[in-house]
Amino acid sequence: MANLVIVDRDEKEHVVEGKVGLKVMETLRELDFGVAAICGGLCSCATCHMYVDGAWMDKLPAKQSDEQDLLSELAHYEESRSRLSCQVEFTEKLDGLKLRIAPDE
């Protein structure tokens, strides 16, 4: 079992089981933390925006250009830690990944 540490928009921290092999977005959407994920993971809406704890950024795959383009248009974009959860596959190596749900745009 691999866990995610999620800080919701009310600053409450949750430790939940991540779904290995699925996108982080799918776990966030199912748990109803306010992640709309309107496009269903197609990297076209940015409604799954999250902030990744700095200690974890180097362990994630690099951002592709389409993800970067969407993120850079957001009012709450933070270059050093913003990611779209639909673009991050959860693996055993990410056990303990800490993230914060970004403000709604």
Short mmCIF file of C-alpha atoms in Angstrom, two decimals:
data_model
loop_
_atom_site.label_atom_id
_atom_site.label_comp_id
_atom_site.label_asym_id
_atom_site.label_seq_id
_atom_site.Cartn_x
_atom_site.Cartn_y
_atom_site.Cartn_z
CA MET A 1 0.00 0.00 0.00
CA ALA A 2 1.31 3.46 -0.95
CA ASN A 3 -0.05 6.65 0.56
CA LEU A 4 -0.65 10.23 -0.49
CA VAL A 5 -0.57 13.10 1.98
CA ILE A 6 -3.13 15.66 0.88
CA VAL A 7 -3.66 19.13 2.30
CA ASP A 8 -7.14 20.30 1.34
CA ARG A 9 -8.29 23.88 0.76
CA ASP A 10 -9.24 24.18 4.44
CA GLU A 11 -5.62 23.37 5.43
CA LYS A 12 -6.63 19.96 6.81
CA GLU A 13 -4.14 17.17 6.16
CA HIS A 14 -5.33 13.72 5.05
CA VAL A 15 -3.31 10.53 4.59
CA VAL A 16 -5.03 8.35 2.02
CA GLU A 17 -4.21 5.25 0.03
CA GLY A 18 -3.05 6.15 -3.45
CA LYS A 19 -4.07 4.07 -6.41
CA VAL A 20 -0.85 2.74 -7.92
CA GLY A 21 -0.89 2.85 -11.71
CA LEU A 22 -3.54 5.57 -11.91
CA LYS A 23 -3.15 9.31 -12.16
CA VAL A 24 -3.12 11.22 -8.86
CA MET A 25 -6.15 13.12 -10.20
CA GLU A 26 -8.28 9.97 -10.05
CA THR A 27 -7.68 9.55 -6.32
CA LEU A 28 -8.29 13.25 -5.63
CA ARG A 29 -11.52 13.27 -7.64
CA GLU A 30 -12.90 10.19 -5.90
CA LEU A 31 -12.19 11.62 -2.45
CA ASP A 32 -14.11 14.82 -3.21
CA PHE A 33 -11.44 17.33 -2.17
CA GLY A 34 -12.78 19.88 -4.64
CA VAL A 35 -10.79 18.63 -7.63
CA ALA A 36 -13.25 18.88 -10.50
CA ALA A 37 -11.06 17.24 -13.17
CA ILE A 38 -13.57 18.34 -15.79
CA CYS A 39 -11.62 17.05 -18.79
CA GLY A 40 -11.12 13.63 -17.21
CA GLY A 41 -7.35 13.70 -17.50
CA LEU A 42 -6.85 15.01 -21.02
CA CYS A 43 -4.68 17.94 -19.88
CA SER A 44 -7.09 20.50 -21.29
CA CYS A 45 -8.79 22.21 -18.34
CA ALA A 46 -6.38 22.60 -15.37
CA THR A 47 -9.15 21.90 -12.85
CA CYS A 48 -6.89 19.33 -11.16
CA HIS A 49 -4.16 21.85 -10.26
CA MET A 50 -2.11 20.91 -7.22
CA TYR A 51 1.00 22.11 -5.43
CA VAL A 52 3.62 19.44 -4.80
CA ASP A 53 5.77 19.62 -1.70
CA GLY A 54 9.24 20.77 -2.74
CA ALA A 55 10.93 17.58 -1.52
CA TRP A 56 8.94 15.59 -4.10
CA MET A 57 9.25 17.71 -7.25
CA ASP A 58 12.44 16.03 -8.47
CA LYS A 59 10.82 12.61 -8.09
CA LEU A 60 8.04 13.42 -10.56
CA PRO A 61 8.29 13.19 -14.33
CA ALA A 62 9.09 16.46 -16.07
CA LYS A 63 6.23 18.67 -17.22
CA GLN A 64 5.33 18.34 -20.87
CA SER A 65 4.74 21.52 -22.89
CA ASP A 66 0.93 21.21 -22.88
CA GLU A 67 0.87 20.94 -19.07
CA GLN A 68 3.24 23.90 -18.73
CA ASP A 69 1.13 26.00 -21.11
CA LEU A 70 -2.05 25.37 -19.09
CA LEU A 71 -0.37 25.98 -15.74
CA SER A 72 1.25 29.24 -16.79
CA GLU A 73 -2.17 30.74 -17.54
CA LEU A 74 -3.51 30.12 -14.02
CA ALA A 75 -3.82 32.94 -11.50
CA HIS A 76 -2.47 30.69 -8.72
CA TYR A 77 0.40 29.18 -10.71
CA GLU A 78 3.63 28.67 -8.78
CA GLU A 79 6.51 27.69 -11.05
CA SER A 80 8.40 25.75 -8.42
CA ARG A 81 5.55 23.48 -7.28
CA SER A 82 2.47 23.63 -9.55
CA ARG A 83 1.48 20.45 -11.37
CA LEU A 84 -1.66 19.04 -12.92
CA SER A 85 -2.57 15.89 -11.03
CA CYS A 86 -3.84 14.31 -14.26
CA GLN A 87 -0.26 14.27 -15.53
CA VAL A 88 1.28 12.46 -12.56
CA GLU A 89 0.96 8.68 -12.44
CA PHE A 90 1.05 7.38 -8.89
CA THR A 91 3.64 4.67 -8.30
CA GLU A 92 5.03 2.80 -5.29
CA LYS A 93 8.06 5.11 -5.49
CA LEU A 94 5.76 8.04 -4.71
CA ASP A 95 4.63 6.55 -1.38
CA GLY A 96 4.24 9.53 0.96
CA LEU A 97 3.88 12.12 -1.82
CA LYS A 98 2.68 15.32 -0.18
CA LEU A 99 0.54 17.74 -2.11
CA ARG A 100 -1.82 20.65 -1.56
CA ILE A 101 -5.00 21.24 -3.53
CA ALA A 102 -4.61 24.56 -5.34
CA PRO A 103 -7.29 27.26 -4.99
CA ASP A 104 -10.21 27.03 -7.37
CA GLU A 105 -9.73 29.18 -10.45
#
